[in-house]
Coordinates of C-alpha atoms in Angstrom, one line a residue:
M1 CA 73.1 188.1 120.7
Q2 CA 70.6 186.1 118.7
R3 CA 73.6 185.7 115.5
T4 CA 75.9 184.5 118.6
I5 CA 74.1 182.0 119.2
Q6 CA 72.8 181.1 115.6
A7 CA 76.4 180.7 115.3
F8 CA 77.1 178.8 118.3
M9 CA 74.2 176.6 117.0
N10 CA 75.3 176.1 113.4
T11 CA 79.2 175.4 114.2
H12 CA 77.5 172.4 116.8
Q13 CA 75.4 171.5 114.3
Y14 CA 78.6 171.5 111.2
I15 CA 80.9 168.9 113.5
L16 CA 77.6 166.6 114.6
R17 CA 77.3 166.1 110.7
I18 CA 81.1 165.3 110.3
F19 CA 80.5 163.2 113.4
V20 CA 77.7 161.2 112.0
V21 CA 79.1 161.5 108.1
V22 CA 82.3 159.7 109.4
L23 CA 80.9 157.2 111.8
L24 CA 78.9 155.8 108.4
F25 CA 81.8 155.0 107.0
L26 CA 83.2 153.3 109.6
I27 CA 80.2 150.9 109.6
P28 CA 81.0 148.9 106.2
F29 CA 84.3 148.1 107.9
L30 CA 85.6 145.2 110.6
C31 CA 87.3 146.8 113.5
C32 CA 89.3 145.2 115.8
S33 CA 89.3 147.2 119.5
Q34 CA 90.4 146.8 122.8
E35 CA 93.5 145.7 121.3
Q36 CA 97.2 145.7 123.3
L37 CA 95.6 148.3 125.4
G38 CA 97.7 147.7 128.5
L39 CA 98.6 150.8 130.3
R40 CA 97.7 152.8 127.5
M41 CA 94.3 154.4 128.2
D42 CA 94.2 154.9 131.8
N43 CA 94.1 158.7 132.8
Y44 CA 97.0 158.4 135.6
Q45 CA 99.6 156.4 133.1
G46 CA 101.3 159.8 132.4
I47 CA 104.9 158.6 129.7
H48 CA 102.6 155.9 128.6
S49 CA 99.4 156.8 127.4
V50 CA 101.3 159.3 124.7
F51 CA 102.7 155.8 122.7
L52 CA 98.9 155.4 122.2
N53 CA 98.0 158.7 120.8
P54 CA 100.1 161.2 121.8
A55 CA 97.3 163.8 122.7
N56 CA 96.3 161.7 125.0
A57 CA 98.0 163.9 128.0
A58 CA 96.5 166.7 127.9
T59 CA 93.9 164.4 130.2
Q60 CA 96.5 163.1 133.0
E61 CA 95.2 163.7 136.2
L62 CA 99.0 163.7 137.0
G63 CA 101.5 166.4 137.2
W64 CA 104.0 164.9 136.1
N65 CA 104.8 160.7 135.7
L66 CA 108.3 159.2 136.2
N67 CA 108.5 155.3 134.5
L68 CA 111.2 153.7 136.0
I69 CA 110.8 150.3 133.9
A70 CA 107.1 148.6 132.2
A71 CA 107.1 145.5 129.9
G72 CA 104.4 144.2 127.8
A73 CA 103.8 141.7 125.3
F74 CA 101.1 141.0 122.7
V75 CA 100.4 138.2 120.5
E76 CA 96.9 136.8 118.3
N77 CA 96.7 134.5 115.5
N78 CA 93.8 132.6 113.5
Y79 CA 95.2 129.6 113.1
A80 CA 95.1 127.7 116.3
F81 CA 94.1 128.8 119.3
L82 CA 93.6 127.3 123.3
K83 CA 90.3 126.6 124.6
N84 CA 88.8 127.7 127.8
T85 CA 92.3 128.6 129.7
S86 CA 94.4 131.6 130.6
F87 CA 98.2 132.1 130.6
L88 CA 98.4 131.3 134.3
K89 CA 96.7 128.0 133.8
A90 CA 98.2 127.1 130.3
I91 CA 102.3 127.5 130.7
N92 CA 101.5 124.7 133.1
S93 CA 99.5 122.8 131.2
N94 CA 100.0 118.7 129.0
I95 CA 99.1 120.4 125.7
V96 CA 96.6 118.4 124.4
Y97 CA 95.4 118.4 120.3
A98 CA 91.8 118.5 119.7
S99 CA 92.7 116.6 116.6
D100 CA 93.8 113.4 118.8
V101 CA 91.0 113.1 120.8
P102 CA 87.0 112.0 120.2
P103 CA 84.6 115.6 120.0
D104 CA 83.0 114.5 123.6
W105 CA 86.9 113.7 125.3
T106 CA 86.5 116.2 128.2
P107 CA 90.1 117.3 129.6
E108 CA 91.1 116.2 133.0
D109 CA 93.3 119.0 135.8
G110 CA 96.6 119.9 134.5
E111 CA 95.5 119.8 130.9
V112 CA 94.8 122.6 128.1
V113 CA 92.9 121.4 124.3
L114 CA 95.0 123.0 121.4
D115 CA 92.6 123.0 118.3
F116 CA 92.8 125.2 114.7
N117 CA 90.6 127.7 113.1
E118 CA 88.3 125.9 110.8
M119 CA 87.5 128.8 109.0
D120 CA 89.1 128.6 104.9
S121 CA 90.1 131.3 104.4
K122 CA 93.9 134.2 104.8
K123 CA 95.8 132.9 108.2
F124 CA 98.0 135.7 109.7
V125 CA 100.2 136.3 113.0
D126 CA 101.7 138.9 114.7
F127 CA 103.0 139.2 118.0
N128 CA 105.1 141.8 119.3
G129 CA 106.7 143.3 123.3
F130 CA 108.0 146.2 124.8
I131 CA 110.0 147.0 127.1
T132 CA 110.0 151.1 128.7
G133 CA 113.2 152.6 130.8
P134 CA 113.4 155.6 132.2
S135 CA 111.0 157.9 131.0
F136 CA 109.1 161.6 132.2
L137 CA 105.7 163.5 131.1
A138 CA 105.2 166.8 132.6
H139 CA 102.6 169.5 132.7
L140 CA 103.1 173.2 132.3
N141 CA 99.8 174.4 131.6
E142 CA 98.4 173.9 128.4
H143 CA 101.8 172.3 127.5
H144 CA 102.7 168.8 127.7
F145 CA 106.4 167.7 127.9
G146 CA 108.1 164.4 128.0
V147 CA 110.9 161.7 127.0
F148 CA 110.9 158.3 126.9
I149 CA 113.5 155.6 125.4
N150 CA 111.6 152.2 124.7
Y151 CA 113.3 148.9 122.8
R152 CA 110.5 146.9 121.0
F153 CA 109.7 143.6 118.6
H154 CA 108.0 143.7 116.5
G155 CA 107.2 140.0 113.9
A156 CA 104.3 139.0 111.4
E157 CA 103.0 137.4 108.7
Q158 CA 99.6 138.9 107.3
D159 CA 98.8 136.9 104.1
L160 CA 99.6 132.4 104.5
D161 CA 97.8 130.8 101.8
Q162 CA 94.5 128.8 103.3
D163 CA 95.5 126.0 102.2
L164 CA 98.3 126.2 104.8
G165 CA 95.6 125.9 107.6
Y166 CA 94.8 123.2 109.3
Y167 CA 91.6 121.5 108.7
T168 CA 91.7 122.5 104.9
N169 CA 95.0 120.8 104.1
S170 CA 93.9 118.1 106.1
N171 CA 91.5 117.9 104.0
I172 CA 93.3 117.6 100.7
P173 CA 93.9 114.4 98.8
L174 CA 97.8 112.9 99.7
G175 CA 99.6 113.4 96.5
Q176 CA 97.2 116.1 95.1
P177 CA 99.5 118.9 94.7
F178 CA 97.9 122.4 95.4
D179 CA 99.1 126.2 94.9
V180 CA 100.2 128.2 97.6
D181 CA 100.4 132.0 97.2
R182 CA 103.5 134.1 98.1
T183 CA 104.1 134.7 101.7
Q184 CA 106.2 137.2 103.3
F185 CA 106.7 136.9 107.1
A186 CA 109.0 140.7 108.7
A187 CA 110.0 140.7 112.1
M188 CA 112.8 143.7 113.9
L189 CA 113.8 144.4 117.4
W190 CA 114.5 147.7 117.8
R191 CA 115.5 151.0 120.0
E192 CA 113.9 154.4 120.2
I193 CA 114.7 157.4 122.1
G194 CA 112.4 160.1 121.8
I195 CA 111.3 163.3 122.9
H196 CA 106.4 164.0 123.4
Y197 CA 105.0 167.5 123.0
S198 CA 101.5 168.2 123.1
Y199 CA 99.2 171.7 123.4
S200 CA 95.8 171.9 124.5
K201 CA 93.3 174.4 123.9
A202 CA 90.3 175.6 125.0
T203 CA 87.1 175.1 123.4
Y204 CA 82.8 176.1 124.2
F205 CA 82.5 171.9 124.5
G206 CA 85.8 171.3 126.3
E207 CA 89.2 170.8 124.7
I208 CA 90.9 169.6 121.3
S209 CA 94.1 168.9 121.8
I210 CA 96.9 167.7 119.8
G211 CA 100.7 166.1 120.2
T212 CA 104.0 163.8 118.5
N213 CA 106.7 162.1 119.9
L214 CA 109.6 162.2 117.9
K215 CA 111.3 159.3 117.7
Y216 CA 115.7 158.8 117.5
L217 CA 115.2 155.1 116.1
N218 CA 118.7 152.6 116.2
G219 CA 118.0 148.5 114.3
L220 CA 118.9 146.0 116.1
E221 CA 118.3 143.1 115.4
G222 CA 116.0 142.3 112.0
L223 CA 114.6 139.4 109.9
V224 CA 112.3 139.4 106.0
A225 CA 111.8 135.9 104.4
D226 CA 109.9 136.0 101.2
S227 CA 108.9 132.4 99.5
K228 CA 109.2 135.1 96.2
Q229 CA 106.9 132.9 93.5
I230 CA 103.6 131.1 94.4
S231 CA 104.6 127.4 95.7
I232 CA 103.2 124.2 94.4
L233 CA 102.7 121.4 96.8
Q234 CA 100.9 118.4 97.5
R235 CA 101.0 116.6 101.4
I236 CA 102.5 112.7 101.1
A237 CA 101.8 111.6 104.3
L238 CA 99.6 112.8 107.5
E239 CA 102.6 115.0 109.0
E240 CA 104.4 115.5 105.4
L241 CA 104.9 118.9 102.9
E242 CA 106.9 118.0 99.6
A243 CA 107.0 121.1 97.8
V244 CA 107.9 121.1 94.3
G245 CA 111.0 123.3 93.9
V246 CA 111.6 125.9 96.1
D247 CA 112.4 129.7 95.5
A248 CA 112.5 131.7 99.0
E249 CA 115.3 134.4 99.7
I250 CA 115.7 135.4 103.8
I251 CA 117.6 138.9 104.2
A252 CA 118.5 139.4 108.3
T253 CA 121.2 140.6 110.7
S254 CA 124.1 138.1 110.9
P255 CA 123.8 137.3 114.9
V256 CA 120.0 135.8 113.6
L257 CA 121.2 134.1 111.7
D258 CA 124.1 132.4 113.6
Q259 CA 121.5 132.4 116.3
D260 CA 124.2 134.0 118.5
N261 CA 125.1 137.5 120.0
I262 CA 122.1 139.1 119.9
A263 CA 122.5 141.8 121.9
D264 CA 121.9 146.0 122.4
Q265 CA 124.0 146.6 119.3
S266 CA 122.9 148.8 116.1
R267 CA 122.8 148.1 113.3
G268 CA 121.5 150.7 111.7
N269 CA 119.9 154.2 112.0
G270 CA 116.4 156.0 111.5
L271 CA 113.8 158.7 112.1
G272 CA 110.0 157.9 113.5
M273 CA 107.5 160.2 115.1
D274 CA 103.8 159.9 115.7
F275 CA 101.4 161.8 115.1
G276 CA 97.9 162.7 117.3
I277 CA 94.7 164.5 117.9
S278 CA 91.5 164.4 120.7
A279 CA 88.8 166.2 121.1
I280 CA 87.3 166.2 125.3
F281 CA 84.0 166.9 126.0
R282 CA 83.9 168.5 129.3
D283 CA 81.6 168.6 132.0
Y284 CA 80.6 171.4 134.6
E285 CA 83.2 169.4 137.7
D286 CA 86.4 169.7 135.1
S287 CA 86.1 166.2 134.5
Y288 CA 85.2 164.6 130.9
R289 CA 82.1 162.9 129.9
L290 CA 83.7 162.4 126.1
K291 CA 86.9 161.6 124.7
I292 CA 87.6 160.9 120.9
G293 CA 91.2 160.9 119.6
L294 CA 92.9 160.2 116.4
A295 CA 96.3 158.6 116.1
V296 CA 98.8 157.7 113.6
N297 CA 101.9 155.3 115.3
D298 CA 105.7 154.9 113.5
L299 CA 105.6 156.7 110.7
G300 CA 109.4 156.5 109.0
K301 CA 112.4 154.0 108.8
I302 CA 115.0 152.1 109.9
T303 CA 118.3 151.6 107.8
F304 CA 119.8 148.7 108.2
D305 CA 124.0 149.1 107.2
N306 CA 125.7 147.3 109.5
A307 CA 126.2 143.2 109.6
V308 CA 123.2 142.3 107.6
E309 CA 123.2 138.8 104.7
A310 CA 120.7 137.7 102.3
H311 CA 120.6 134.6 101.4
V312 CA 119.1 132.8 98.4
F313 CA 117.4 129.2 98.5
Q314 CA 116.8 127.9 95.2
S315 CA 116.3 124.4 94.2
L316 CA 114.4 122.1 91.4
N317 CA 114.6 119.2 93.9
D318 CA 112.1 118.5 95.5
I319 CA 112.0 119.4 99.1
T320 CA 110.3 117.7 102.0
F321 CA 108.9 119.3 105.7
F322 CA 107.1 118.2 108.1
K323 CA 103.5 120.0 109.2

């Protein structure tokens, strides 16, 4: 009996030490939380929960779940923002630039202020959306099974030179050349048809759950724009930039470039997977006090091999852009 108790205490202390080490490891890093959670965290959302972490099926309270259709969208950036408003109010209001009004000015009804990030740092933009079609999740004791279909869109630019920030750029004297680091923008629309499986194993503290989503991918549309090298720009007017020579490349599916017939047509295929694990600490009433999970999502690739074009833009002449 004493050996059993001692073994239990040793195991408990070992898990606690691992948790403390991981926590200390994460402290020096900037972490973003509560982003794009949507329907995925609730214990009554069925198949949606496994898109955040495939191991989440273990805590779903419903015996089975049928999804007919669901949709969502998300956008973030550190370039511009709307002040003191909501999404519904913003789309029905007149946008007023903060740089065009006095500091003590207050917006009237029907007006929303658009301002810009003053930090002299790299800029980014990230936007994505999804439509989940008919999908299903069911449980058989400790086994969990599901099938799903998703249409997804994702676009991002993560490394835009700080000199292109609105206020930073406005402070650069007219006619003074400045360097802009190479940058790349990428976006893709794709469909995924997948199956889900996860398994839960009881432990002395609750249970451990592991799960995976295996996905067959259809690439519908794609775009990559690459400036390819450091560029030299200069401000020639308040709202105009001049590029001293251009060397850029755009690779995209033909409908994106022609702005025509963007539809549900496969232009490439691939495979993908998600993997997750979670530790669930249950109490005596068969609910749980704490759940800790880790997931790696969207491993895989899509190869576009149909209706893809590449265009190179090179010029030794100066080209003017409007901000």
